[in-house]
Short mmCIF file of C-alpha atoms in Angstrom, two decimals:
data_model
loop_
_atom_site.label_atom_id
_atom_site.label_comp_id
_atom_site.label_asym_id
_atom_site.label_seq_id
_atom_site.Cartn_x
_atom_site.Cartn_y
_atom_site.Cartn_z
CA MET H 1 0.00 0.06 -0.05
CA ILE H 2 1.32 3.49 -0.98
CA ASN H 3 2.05 6.01 1.88
CA PRO H 4 -0.33 8.91 1.29
CA PHE H 5 2.30 11.20 2.63
CA LEU H 6 4.96 9.98 0.18
CA HIS H 7 2.42 10.14 -2.63
CA ASN H 8 1.58 13.77 -1.70
CA ILE H 9 5.32 14.65 -1.81
CA TYR H 10 5.75 13.04 -5.36
CA THR H 11 2.62 14.77 -6.44
CA ILE H 12 4.14 18.23 -5.21
CA SER H 13 7.46 17.55 -6.73
CA THR H 14 6.05 16.75 -10.16
CA THR H 15 3.47 19.48 -10.10
CA PHE H 16 5.68 22.46 -9.47
CA ARG H 17 8.37 21.82 -12.21
CA LEU H 18 8.27 24.93 -14.28
CA PHE H 19 10.30 23.63 -17.29
CA GLN H 20 9.93 20.40 -19.06
CA PHE H 21 11.04 18.83 -22.29
CA THR H 22 8.38 16.75 -24.14
CA ALA H 23 7.79 15.17 -27.60
CA LYS H 24 6.04 17.31 -30.09
CA THR H 25 2.80 15.74 -31.15
CA ASN H 26 0.61 17.73 -33.57
CA ARG H 27 1.52 20.95 -31.90
CA THR H 28 0.13 19.78 -28.51
CA THR H 29 2.11 18.66 -25.48
CA ALA H 30 1.99 15.15 -24.10
CA PHE H 31 1.59 16.17 -20.49
CA SER H 32 -1.30 18.69 -20.91
CA GLY H 33 -4.07 16.13 -20.35
CA LYS H 34 -7.21 16.35 -18.12
CA GLY H 35 -6.85 20.09 -18.20
CA LYS H 36 -4.55 20.36 -15.33
CA TYR H 37 -1.43 22.05 -17.11
CA ASN H 38 -1.25 25.09 -19.25
CA ALA H 39 1.85 25.29 -21.21
CA ALA H 40 3.37 27.46 -23.90
CA SER H 41 5.86 26.30 -26.57
CA LEU H 42 9.21 28.22 -26.68
CA PHE H 43 11.06 26.39 -29.42
CA SER H 44 11.67 23.15 -30.88
CA ILE H 45 14.97 21.07 -31.62
CA GLY H 46 14.28 18.04 -33.78
CA GLN H 47 11.50 15.94 -32.15
CA THR H 48 11.85 17.68 -28.68
CA THR H 49 10.02 20.99 -27.75
CA LEU H 50 10.98 23.29 -24.94
CA VAL H 51 7.89 24.44 -23.10
CA ILE H 52 7.06 26.50 -19.98
CA LYS H 53 4.21 25.52 -17.89
CA THR H 54 2.42 27.02 -15.00
CA PRO H 55 2.35 25.02 -11.83
CA TYR H 56 -0.73 23.10 -11.16
CA LEU H 57 -1.73 23.94 -7.57
CA ARG H 58 -4.62 21.34 -7.21
CA GLU H 59 -7.99 22.05 -5.92
CA SER H 60 -9.40 23.23 -2.60
CA PHE H 61 -10.52 20.54 -0.13
CA GLN H 62 -13.19 22.80 1.38
CA LYS H 63 -14.48 24.94 -1.40
CA SER H 64 -16.27 22.40 -3.68
CA GLY H 65 -13.16 21.70 -5.77
CA LYS H 66 -12.38 25.27 -6.62
CA LYS H 67 -8.98 25.82 -8.07
CA VAL H 68 -6.26 27.05 -5.75
CA SER H 69 -4.97 29.33 -8.45
CA GLU H 70 -8.34 31.04 -8.78
CA ILE H 71 -8.65 31.40 -4.91
CA ILE H 72 -5.16 33.02 -4.74
CA GLY H 73 -5.87 35.13 -7.78
CA ASN H 74 -8.95 36.60 -6.18
CA THR H 75 -7.30 37.36 -2.76
CA LEU H 76 -3.72 38.26 -3.59
CA PRO H 77 -4.48 41.69 -5.34
CA ASN H 78 -6.29 42.75 -2.22
CA THR H 79 -3.25 41.89 -0.01
CA ALA H 80 -0.88 43.49 -2.60
CA ILE H 81 -2.86 46.78 -2.51
CA LEU H 82 -2.97 46.86 1.31
CA ALA H 83 0.78 46.12 1.49
CA LEU H 84 1.51 48.77 -1.11
CA PHE H 85 -0.41 51.51 0.79
CA ALA H 86 1.25 50.52 4.03
CA ILE H 87 4.77 50.49 2.66
CA VAL H 88 4.12 53.99 0.95
CA ILE H 89 2.91 55.33 4.54
CA ALA H 90 6.16 53.84 5.98
CA ILE H 91 8.45 55.20 3.32
CA VAL H 92 6.97 58.86 3.06
CA PHE H 93 6.44 59.47 6.69
CA GLY H 94 9.75 57.46 7.74
CA ILE H 95 11.93 59.56 5.49
CA ILE H 96 10.28 62.76 6.61
CA PHE H 97 10.68 62.03 10.27
CA GLY H 98 14.20 60.49 9.89
CA ILE H 99 15.31 63.71 8.12
CA ILE H 100 13.81 65.93 10.95
CA SER H 101 15.17 63.68 13.60
CA ALA H 102 18.75 63.89 11.93
CA LEU H 103 18.50 67.70 11.57
CA HIS H 104 17.56 68.06 15.36
CA LYS H 105 20.01 65.66 16.63
CA ASP H 106 20.02 65.15 20.37
CA THR H 107 17.17 67.68 20.86
CA TRP H 108 13.79 67.06 22.47
CA ILE H 109 12.33 66.56 18.88
CA ASP H 110 14.79 63.83 18.32
CA ARG H 111 14.18 62.00 21.48
CA MET H 112 10.46 62.30 20.90
CA ILE H 113 10.45 60.79 17.50
CA ALA H 114 12.86 57.95 18.80
CA LEU H 115 10.39 57.36 21.54
CA VAL H 116 7.41 57.04 19.39
CA SER H 117 9.36 55.06 16.77
CA THR H 118 10.39 52.53 19.59
CA LEU H 119 6.73 52.22 20.74
CA GLY H 120 5.69 51.49 17.19
CA MET H 121 8.27 48.70 16.80
CA SER H 122 7.38 47.25 20.17
CA ILE H 123 3.65 46.84 19.90
CA PRO H 124 2.47 43.71 18.23
CA SER H 125 0.45 44.20 15.07
CA PHE H 126 -2.60 42.19 16.29
CA PHE H 127 -2.76 44.33 19.35
CA SER H 128 -2.41 47.55 17.45
CA ALA H 129 -5.01 46.51 14.92
CA ILE H 130 -7.53 45.70 17.71
CA LEU H 131 -6.65 49.05 19.37
CA PHE H 132 -7.04 50.98 16.23
CA ALA H 133 -10.25 49.22 15.20
CA TRP H 134 -11.84 49.85 18.58
CA LEU H 135 -10.65 53.48 18.96
CA PHE H 136 -11.13 54.88 15.44
CA GLY H 137 -13.85 52.54 14.12
CA PHE H 138 -16.08 52.49 17.30
CA VAL H 139 -15.31 55.09 19.83
CA LEU H 140 -14.51 57.93 17.44
CA GLN H 141 -16.56 56.53 14.56
CA LYS H 142 -18.79 59.59 14.61
CA TYR H 143 -15.72 61.93 13.72
CA THR H 144 -13.60 59.47 11.60
CA HIS H 145 -16.63 57.74 9.70
CA LEU H 146 -14.32 54.58 9.42
CA ASN H 147 -15.60 51.02 9.96
CA MET H 148 -14.18 48.58 12.36
CA THR H 149 -14.11 45.97 9.55
CA GLY H 150 -14.47 45.96 5.98
CA SER H 151 -12.72 44.97 2.61
CA LEU H 152 -11.86 46.73 -0.55
CA TYR H 153 -14.92 45.75 -2.30
CA GLU H 154 -18.39 45.93 -0.64
CA VAL H 155 -21.72 44.83 -2.06
CA ASP H 156 -24.29 47.59 -2.87
CA ASP H 157 -27.19 47.69 -0.62
CA PHE H 158 -29.61 47.81 -3.52
CA GLY H 159 -28.25 44.73 -5.31
CA LYS H 160 -26.50 46.68 -7.95
CA GLY H 161 -23.18 44.84 -7.59
CA SER H 162 -19.99 45.57 -5.70
CA TYR H 163 -18.05 48.85 -5.49
CA ILE H 164 -14.76 49.89 -4.11
CA GLN H 165 -14.78 51.36 -0.55
CA TRP H 166 -11.51 53.20 -0.24
CA LYS H 167 -11.90 54.23 3.32
CA ASN H 168 -11.71 50.63 4.58
CA ILE H 169 -8.09 50.44 3.55
CA ILE H 170 -6.97 53.43 5.97
CA LEU H 171 -6.94 51.61 9.34
CA PRO H 172 -5.35 48.27 8.14
CA ALA H 173 -2.71 50.08 6.18
CA ILE H 174 -1.81 52.34 8.92
CA VAL H 175 -1.46 49.41 11.30
CA LEU H 176 0.47 47.31 8.91
CA GLY H 177 2.80 50.23 8.29
CA ILE H 178 3.59 51.23 11.91
CA ARG H 179 6.43 48.72 12.28
CA PRO H 180 8.21 49.36 9.02
CA LEU H 181 7.64 53.14 9.58
CA ALA H 182 9.60 52.91 12.96
CA VAL H 183 12.44 50.93 11.30
CA VAL H 184 12.59 53.50 8.45
CA ILE H 185 12.85 56.50 10.74
CA GLN H 186 15.89 55.06 12.68
CA LEU H 187 17.67 53.89 9.57
CA MET H 188 17.15 57.12 7.76
CA ARG H 189 18.28 59.19 10.72
CA ASN H 190 21.46 57.08 11.44
CA SER H 191 22.45 56.94 7.62
CA LEU H 192 21.73 60.64 7.21
CA LEU H 193 23.94 61.52 10.18
CA GLU H 194 26.81 59.14 8.69
CA THR H 195 26.52 61.03 5.41
CA PHE H 196 26.63 64.41 6.97
CA GLY H 197 30.22 63.49 8.16
CA GLN H 198 31.47 62.91 4.51
CA ASP H 199 34.02 65.34 2.97
CA TYR H 200 31.59 66.27 0.11
CA ILE H 201 28.93 67.44 2.52
CA ARG H 202 31.38 69.65 4.38
CA THR H 203 32.41 71.04 0.88
CA ALA H 204 28.80 71.73 0.12
CA ARG H 205 28.38 73.54 3.33
CA ALA H 206 31.47 75.57 2.60
CA LYS H 207 29.97 76.56 -0.69
CA GLY H 208 27.10 78.15 1.22
CA LEU H 209 24.33 75.66 0.37
CA SER H 210 21.49 75.37 2.83
CA GLU H 211 20.72 72.25 4.76
CA ILE H 212 17.74 71.52 2.60
CA GLN H 213 19.67 71.97 -0.61
CA ILE H 214 22.46 69.63 0.68
CA ILE H 215 19.99 66.93 1.75
CA ARG H 216 17.93 67.11 -1.49
CA LYS H 217 20.92 67.23 -3.98
CA HIS H 218 23.72 65.34 -2.12
CA ALA H 219 22.79 63.52 1.09
CA LEU H 220 19.34 61.86 0.57
CA LYS H 221 20.14 59.70 -2.37
CA ASN H 222 23.40 58.46 -0.75
CA SER H 223 21.59 57.61 2.43
CA LEU H 224 18.71 55.47 0.98
CA ASN H 225 20.73 52.10 0.61
CA PRO H 226 19.75 50.88 4.10
CA VAL H 227 16.20 52.03 3.73
CA VAL H 228 15.76 50.28 0.47
CA THR H 229 17.09 47.00 1.98
CA ALA H 230 14.70 47.25 5.01
CA ILE H 231 11.66 48.23 2.76
CA SER H 232 12.23 45.29 0.41
CA GLY H 233 12.26 42.85 3.33
CA TRP H 234 9.24 44.44 4.90
CA PHE H 235 7.20 44.52 1.73
CA ALA H 236 7.82 40.90 1.11
CA SER H 237 6.96 39.86 4.54
CA MET H 238 3.81 41.96 4.62
CA LEU H 239 2.28 39.61 2.03
CA ALA H 240 2.55 37.00 4.87
CA GLY H 241 2.60 39.24 7.87
CA ALA H 242 -0.75 40.65 7.01
CA VAL H 243 -2.47 37.64 8.38
CA PHE H 244 -3.46 39.01 11.74
CA VAL H 245 -4.33 42.49 10.45
CA GLU H 246 -6.51 41.19 7.54
CA TYR H 247 -8.34 38.67 9.97
CA ILE H 248 -9.06 41.38 12.60
CA PHE H 249 -10.26 44.05 10.09
CA GLY H 250 -12.12 41.55 7.84
CA TRP H 251 -9.97 42.20 4.83
CA ASN H 252 -10.59 39.65 2.14
CA GLY H 253 -6.93 39.11 1.28
CA LEU H 254 -4.53 36.19 1.12
CA GLY H 255 -3.78 36.45 4.91
CA LYS H 256 -7.31 36.00 5.80
CA GLU H 257 -7.49 33.05 3.40
CA ILE H 258 -4.51 31.42 4.98
CA VAL H 259 -6.08 31.62 8.36
CA GLU H 260 -9.35 29.99 7.06
CA ALA H 261 -7.24 27.27 5.37
CA LEU H 262 -5.45 26.51 8.38
CA ASN H 263 -8.48 26.25 10.40
CA ASN H 264 -10.14 24.00 7.85
CA LEU H 265 -6.77 22.00 7.02
CA ASP H 266 -7.19 23.00 3.44
CA LEU H 267 -3.57 21.93 2.45
CA PRO H 268 -3.72 22.74 -1.22
CA VAL H 269 -4.59 26.43 -0.41
CA ILE H 270 -1.78 26.65 2.25
CA MET H 271 0.86 25.17 -0.07
CA GLY H 272 -0.16 27.35 -2.95
CA SER H 273 -0.14 30.40 -0.79
CA VAL H 274 3.37 29.50 0.65
CA LEU H 275 4.67 29.02 -2.84
CA VAL H 276 3.29 32.47 -4.12
CA ILE H 277 4.69 34.28 -1.09
CA SER H 278 8.09 32.76 -1.36
CA THR H 279 8.29 33.37 -5.04
CA THR H 280 7.27 37.13 -4.45
CA PHE H 281 10.04 37.40 -1.77
CA VAL H 282 12.67 36.20 -4.23
CA VAL H 283 11.40 38.42 -7.09
CA ILE H 284 11.55 41.59 -4.78
CA ASN H 285 15.07 40.83 -3.58
CA ILE H 286 16.11 40.59 -7.18
CA LEU H 287 14.48 43.99 -7.94
CA VAL H 288 16.19 45.53 -4.91
CA ASP H 289 19.69 44.36 -6.18
CA ILE H 290 18.98 46.20 -9.45
CA ILE H 291 17.80 49.43 -7.56
CA TYR H 292 21.18 49.39 -5.68
CA ALA H 293 22.94 49.91 -8.86
CA TYR H 294 20.94 53.18 -9.42
CA LEU H 295 21.36 54.48 -5.97
CA ASP H 296 25.09 53.77 -5.42
CA PRO H 297 27.45 54.53 -8.28
CA LYS H 298 29.99 51.96 -6.60
CA ILE H 299 27.64 49.14 -7.33
CA ARG H 300 27.48 48.00 -11.00
CA LEU H 301 25.77 45.17 -12.67
CA SER H 302 28.47 42.73 -14.14
#
Protein backbone atom coordinates (compact mmCIF):
# COMPACT_ATOMS: atom_id res chain seq x y z
CA MET A 1 0.00 0.00 0.00
CA ILE A 2 1.39 3.42 -1.00
CA ASN A 3 2.01 5.84 1.82
CA PRO A 4 -0.33 8.85 1.25
CA PHE A 5 2.27 11.25 2.63
CA LEU A 6 4.95 10.03 0.19
CA HIS A 7 2.39 10.16 -2.60
CA ASN A 8 1.67 13.83 -1.78
CA ILE A 9 5.39 14.63 -1.79
CA TYR A 10 5.74 13.00 -5.21
CA THR A 11 2.71 14.91 -6.47
CA ILE A 12 4.10 18.24 -5.23
CA SER A 13 7.54 17.58 -6.74
CA THR A 14 6.07 16.76 -10.13
CA THR A 15 3.48 19.54 -10.03
CA PHE A 16 5.77 22.49 -9.46
CA ARG A 17 8.32 21.81 -12.22
CA LEU A 18 8.34 24.94 -14.35
CA PHE A 19 10.30 23.65 -17.33
CA GLN A 20 9.93 20.33 -19.06
CA PHE A 21 11.06 18.77 -22.33
CA THR A 22 8.42 16.76 -24.12
CA ALA A 23 7.85 15.25 -27.55
CA LYS A 24 6.06 17.36 -30.08
CA THR A 25 2.81 15.72 -31.17
CA ASN A 26 0.61 17.69 -33.56
CA ARG A 27 1.56 20.97 -31.84
CA THR A 28 0.18 19.75 -28.52
CA THR A 29 2.12 18.70 -25.46
CA ALA A 30 1.88 15.17 -24.13
CA PHE A 31 1.55 16.13 -20.47
CA SER A 32 -1.31 18.63 -20.86
CA GLY A 33 -4.05 16.07 -20.32
CA LYS A 34 -7.12 16.39 -18.14
CA GLY A 35 -6.90 20.19 -18.22
CA LYS A 36 -4.43 20.35 -15.35
CA TYR A 37 -1.50 22.03 -17.06
CA ASN A 38 -1.29 25.08 -19.27
CA ALA A 39 1.89 25.27 -21.31
CA ALA A 40 3.38 27.59 -23.90
CA SER A 41 5.85 26.32 -26.49
CA LEU A 42 9.17 28.19 -26.63
CA PHE A 43 11.14 26.48 -29.41
CA SER A 44 11.77 23.05 -30.92
CA ILE A 45 14.96 21.04 -31.47
CA GLY A 46 14.32 18.06 -33.69
CA GLN A 47 11.58 15.96 -32.10
CA THR A 48 11.89 17.78 -28.77
CA THR A 49 10.03 20.95 -27.79
CA LEU A 50 10.95 23.20 -24.90
CA VAL A 51 7.86 24.49 -23.13
CA ILE A 52 7.14 26.51 -20.04
CA LYS A 53 4.18 25.55 -17.92
CA THR A 54 2.41 27.09 -14.97
CA PRO A 55 2.34 25.03 -11.77
CA TYR A 56 -0.78 23.05 -11.05
CA LEU A 57 -1.76 24.01 -7.49
CA ARG A 58 -4.51 21.39 -7.25
CA GLU A 59 -7.99 22.13 -5.92
CA SER A 60 -9.33 23.23 -2.57
CA PHE A 61 -10.51 20.54 -0.17
CA GLN A 62 -13.21 22.75 1.33
CA LYS A 63 -14.54 24.96 -1.47
CA SER A 64 -16.26 22.41 -3.69
CA GLY A 65 -13.22 21.67 -5.79
CA LYS A 66 -12.43 25.31 -6.57
CA LYS A 67 -8.95 25.72 -8.06
CA VAL A 68 -6.30 27.05 -5.70
CA SER A 69 -4.94 29.31 -8.44
CA GLU A 70 -8.36 30.94 -8.71
CA ILE A 71 -8.58 31.43 -4.93
CA ILE A 72 -5.13 33.03 -4.78
CA GLY A 73 -5.89 35.13 -7.85
CA ASN A 74 -8.98 36.57 -6.13
CA THR A 75 -7.29 37.36 -2.80
CA LEU A 76 -3.67 38.25 -3.64
CA PRO A 77 -4.50 41.60 -5.34
CA ASN A 78 -6.27 42.80 -2.18
CA THR A 79 -3.25 41.89 -0.06
CA ALA A 80 -0.87 43.52 -2.55
CA ILE A 81 -2.87 46.75 -2.51
CA LEU A 82 -2.94 46.77 1.30
CA ALA A 83 0.82 46.10 1.50
CA LEU A 84 1.51 48.80 -1.10
CA PHE A 85 -0.46 51.43 0.81
CA ALA A 86 1.23 50.42 4.07
CA ILE A 87 4.73 50.55 2.62
CA VAL A 88 4.06 53.95 1.00
CA ILE A 89 3.00 55.30 4.40
CA ALA A 90 6.16 53.85 5.96
CA ILE A 91 8.45 55.27 3.25
CA VAL A 92 6.99 58.78 3.06
CA PHE A 93 6.58 59.46 6.77
CA GLY A 94 9.68 57.44 7.71
CA ILE A 95 11.95 59.50 5.45
CA ILE A 96 10.37 62.78 6.57
CA PHE A 97 10.63 62.05 10.30
CA GLY A 98 14.10 60.53 9.82
CA ILE A 99 15.33 63.75 8.19
CA ILE A 100 13.74 65.87 10.93
CA SER A 101 15.33 63.68 13.60
CA ALA A 102 18.77 63.94 11.97
CA LEU A 103 18.54 67.74 11.60
CA HIS A 104 17.60 68.08 15.29
CA LYS A 105 20.07 65.57 16.69
CA ASP A 106 20.06 65.17 20.50
CA THR A 107 17.19 67.64 20.97
CA TRP A 108 13.76 66.97 22.45
CA ILE A 109 12.39 66.54 18.92
CA ASP A 110 14.90 63.79 18.21
CA ARG A 111 14.12 62.05 21.50
CA MET A 112 10.36 62.29 20.97
CA ILE A 113 10.59 60.78 17.49
CA ALA A 114 12.84 58.01 18.83
CA LEU A 115 10.34 57.28 21.62
CA VAL A 116 7.39 57.06 19.24
CA SER A 117 9.29 54.86 16.76
CA THR A 118 10.41 52.53 19.56
CA LEU A 119 6.82 52.17 20.75
CA GLY A 120 5.67 51.49 17.21
CA MET A 121 8.27 48.76 16.80
CA SER A 122 7.45 47.18 20.16
CA ILE A 123 3.67 46.88 19.82
CA PRO A 124 2.53 43.65 18.10
CA SER A 125 0.47 44.14 14.96
CA PHE A 126 -2.52 42.17 16.25
CA PHE A 127 -2.72 44.35 19.38
CA SER A 128 -2.42 47.62 17.46
CA ALA A 129 -5.04 46.33 14.99
CA ILE A 130 -7.53 45.70 17.79
CA LEU A 131 -6.70 49.05 19.39
CA PHE A 132 -7.09 51.05 16.17
CA ALA A 133 -10.28 49.23 15.19
CA TRP A 134 -11.86 49.89 18.60
CA LEU A 135 -10.65 53.50 18.95
CA PHE A 136 -11.13 54.89 15.43
CA GLY A 137 -13.78 52.49 14.16
CA PHE A 138 -16.02 52.43 17.24
CA VAL A 139 -15.28 55.10 19.87
CA LEU A 140 -14.46 57.90 17.41
CA GLN A 141 -16.54 56.57 14.51
CA LYS A 142 -18.78 59.64 14.67
CA TYR A 143 -15.81 61.83 13.74
CA THR A 144 -13.67 59.50 11.59
CA HIS A 145 -16.55 57.80 9.70
CA LEU A 146 -14.36 54.69 9.49
CA ASN A 147 -15.59 51.11 9.88
CA MET A 148 -14.18 48.57 12.31
CA THR A 149 -14.18 45.91 9.60
CA GLY A 150 -14.50 45.94 5.85
CA SER A 151 -12.73 44.97 2.65
CA LEU A 152 -11.78 46.78 -0.53
CA TYR A 153 -14.98 45.73 -2.29
CA GLU A 154 -18.39 46.00 -0.69
CA VAL A 155 -21.76 44.84 -1.98
CA ASP A 156 -24.27 47.56 -2.85
CA ASP A 157 -27.30 47.69 -0.53
CA PHE A 158 -29.65 47.83 -3.51
CA GLY A 159 -28.20 44.77 -5.20
CA LYS A 160 -26.49 46.68 -8.01
CA GLY A 161 -23.18 44.85 -7.63
CA SER A 162 -20.01 45.61 -5.70
CA TYR A 163 -18.07 48.86 -5.44
CA ILE A 164 -14.70 49.96 -4.10
CA GLN A 165 -14.72 51.38 -0.56
CA TRP A 166 -11.37 53.15 -0.21
CA LYS A 167 -11.89 54.26 3.38
CA ASN A 168 -11.74 50.63 4.53
CA ILE A 169 -8.05 50.51 3.64
CA ILE A 170 -7.04 53.40 5.92
CA LEU A 171 -6.94 51.62 9.31
CA PRO A 172 -5.37 48.32 8.20
CA ALA A 173 -2.77 50.15 6.07
CA ILE A 174 -1.77 52.38 9.00
CA VAL A 175 -1.55 49.42 11.39
CA LEU A 176 0.44 47.37 8.90
CA GLY A 177 2.80 50.29 8.23
CA ILE A 178 3.57 51.19 11.86
CA ARG A 179 6.43 48.75 12.38
CA PRO A 180 8.26 49.39 9.07
CA LEU A 181 7.71 53.12 9.68
CA ALA A 182 9.61 52.89 12.96
CA VAL A 183 12.46 51.01 11.26
CA VAL A 184 12.70 53.48 8.37
CA ILE A 185 12.83 56.45 10.77
CA GLN A 186 15.82 55.06 12.65
CA LEU A 187 17.63 53.84 9.55
CA MET A 188 17.12 57.15 7.77
CA ARG A 189 18.31 59.14 10.77
CA ASN A 190 21.47 57.09 11.33
CA SER A 191 22.35 56.88 7.64
CA LEU A 192 21.84 60.60 7.16
CA LEU A 193 24.01 61.46 10.17
CA GLU A 194 26.76 59.23 8.77
CA THR A 195 26.48 60.94 5.38
CA PHE A 196 26.68 64.38 7.01
CA GLY A 197 30.19 63.49 8.17
CA GLN A 198 31.51 62.95 4.64
CA ASP A 199 33.95 65.36 3.02
CA TYR A 200 31.68 66.28 0.10
CA ILE A 201 28.97 67.39 2.55
CA ARG A 202 31.44 69.67 4.32
CA THR A 203 32.45 71.03 0.91
CA ALA A 204 28.81 71.71 0.06
CA ARG A 205 28.37 73.58 3.35
CA ALA A 206 31.53 75.61 2.64
CA LYS A 207 29.99 76.66 -0.68
CA GLY A 208 27.07 78.17 1.24
CA LEU A 209 24.35 75.65 0.38
CA SER A 210 21.45 75.42 2.81
CA GLU A 211 20.71 72.21 4.73
CA ILE A 212 17.65 71.54 2.58
CA GLN A 213 19.71 71.86 -0.62
CA ILE A 214 22.44 69.62 0.80
CA ILE A 215 19.92 66.93 1.74
CA ARG A 216 17.98 67.11 -1.51
CA LYS A 217 20.96 67.23 -3.90
CA HIS A 218 23.69 65.30 -2.09
CA ALA A 219 22.82 63.47 1.13
CA LEU A 220 19.39 61.93 0.57
CA LYS A 221 20.17 59.66 -2.38
CA ASN A 222 23.37 58.37 -0.78
CA SER A 223 21.52 57.59 2.47
CA LEU A 224 18.75 55.46 0.98
CA ASN A 225 20.59 52.13 0.62
CA PRO A 226 19.78 50.88 4.15
CA VAL A 227 16.20 52.08 3.75
CA VAL A 228 15.77 50.23 0.46
CA THR A 229 17.12 47.06 2.06
CA ALA A 230 14.68 47.28 4.95
CA ILE A 231 11.72 48.22 2.76
CA SER A 232 12.27 45.28 0.42
CA GLY A 233 12.22 42.81 3.28
CA TRP A 234 9.23 44.42 4.93
CA PHE A 235 7.19 44.59 1.75
CA ALA A 236 7.76 40.91 1.03
CA SER A 237 7.00 39.93 4.61
CA MET A 238 3.81 42.02 4.56
CA LEU A 239 2.30 39.56 2.12
CA ALA A 240 2.62 36.94 4.84
CA GLY A 241 2.60 39.18 7.90
CA ALA A 242 -0.74 40.73 7.03
CA VAL A 243 -2.48 37.60 8.33
CA PHE A 244 -3.52 39.01 11.71
CA VAL A 245 -4.32 42.48 10.39
CA GLU A 246 -6.50 41.14 7.58
CA TYR A 247 -8.31 38.73 9.89
CA ILE A 248 -9.08 41.38 12.53
CA PHE A 249 -10.24 44.01 10.04
CA GLY A 250 -12.11 41.49 7.88
CA TRP A 251 -9.97 42.31 4.83
CA ASN A 252 -10.53 39.69 2.13
CA GLY A 253 -6.90 39.09 1.30
CA LEU A 254 -4.45 36.22 1.12
CA GLY A 255 -3.68 36.44 4.85
CA LYS A 256 -7.29 35.91 5.83
CA GLU A 257 -7.52 33.06 3.32
CA ILE A 258 -4.49 31.39 4.92
CA VAL A 259 -6.09 31.58 8.38
CA GLU A 260 -9.29 30.00 7.09
CA ALA A 261 -7.30 27.31 5.26
CA LEU A 262 -5.35 26.49 8.44
CA ASN A 263 -8.55 26.22 10.46
CA ASN A 264 -10.10 23.92 7.85
CA LEU A 265 -6.89 21.96 7.08
CA ASP A 266 -7.15 23.00 3.45
CA LEU A 267 -3.63 21.88 2.53
CA PRO A 268 -3.63 22.78 -1.20
CA VAL A 269 -4.52 26.40 -0.39
CA ILE A 270 -1.80 26.56 2.27
CA MET A 271 0.87 25.12 -0.03
CA GLY A 272 -0.15 27.33 -2.93
CA SER A 273 -0.10 30.46 -0.76
CA VAL A 274 3.37 29.62 0.60
CA LEU A 275 4.64 29.07 -2.95
CA VAL A 276 3.30 32.43 -4.14
CA ILE A 277 4.64 34.34 -1.11
CA SER A 278 8.12 32.77 -1.33
CA THR A 279 8.31 33.45 -5.07
CA THR A 280 7.30 37.07 -4.50
CA PHE A 281 9.99 37.40 -1.84
CA VAL A 282 12.68 36.19 -4.26
CA VAL A 283 11.50 38.48 -7.07
CA ILE A 284 11.46 41.53 -4.79
CA ASN A 285 15.01 40.86 -3.60
CA ILE A 286 16.20 40.60 -7.20
CA LEU A 287 14.57 43.96 -7.98
CA VAL A 288 16.25 45.49 -4.93
CA ASP A 289 19.69 44.42 -6.20
CA ILE A 290 18.92 46.23 -9.45
CA ILE A 291 17.83 49.36 -7.56
CA TYR A 292 21.13 49.33 -5.66
CA ALA A 293 23.00 49.90 -8.91
CA TYR A 294 21.00 53.08 -9.47
CA LEU A 295 21.32 54.46 -5.95
CA ASP A 296 25.00 53.70 -5.40
CA PRO A 297 27.47 54.46 -8.24
CA LYS A 298 29.98 52.05 -6.63
CA ILE A 299 27.64 49.16 -7.36
CA ARG A 300 27.42 48.02 -10.98
CA LEU A 301 25.78 45.06 -12.61
CA SER A 302 28.40 42.81 -14.17
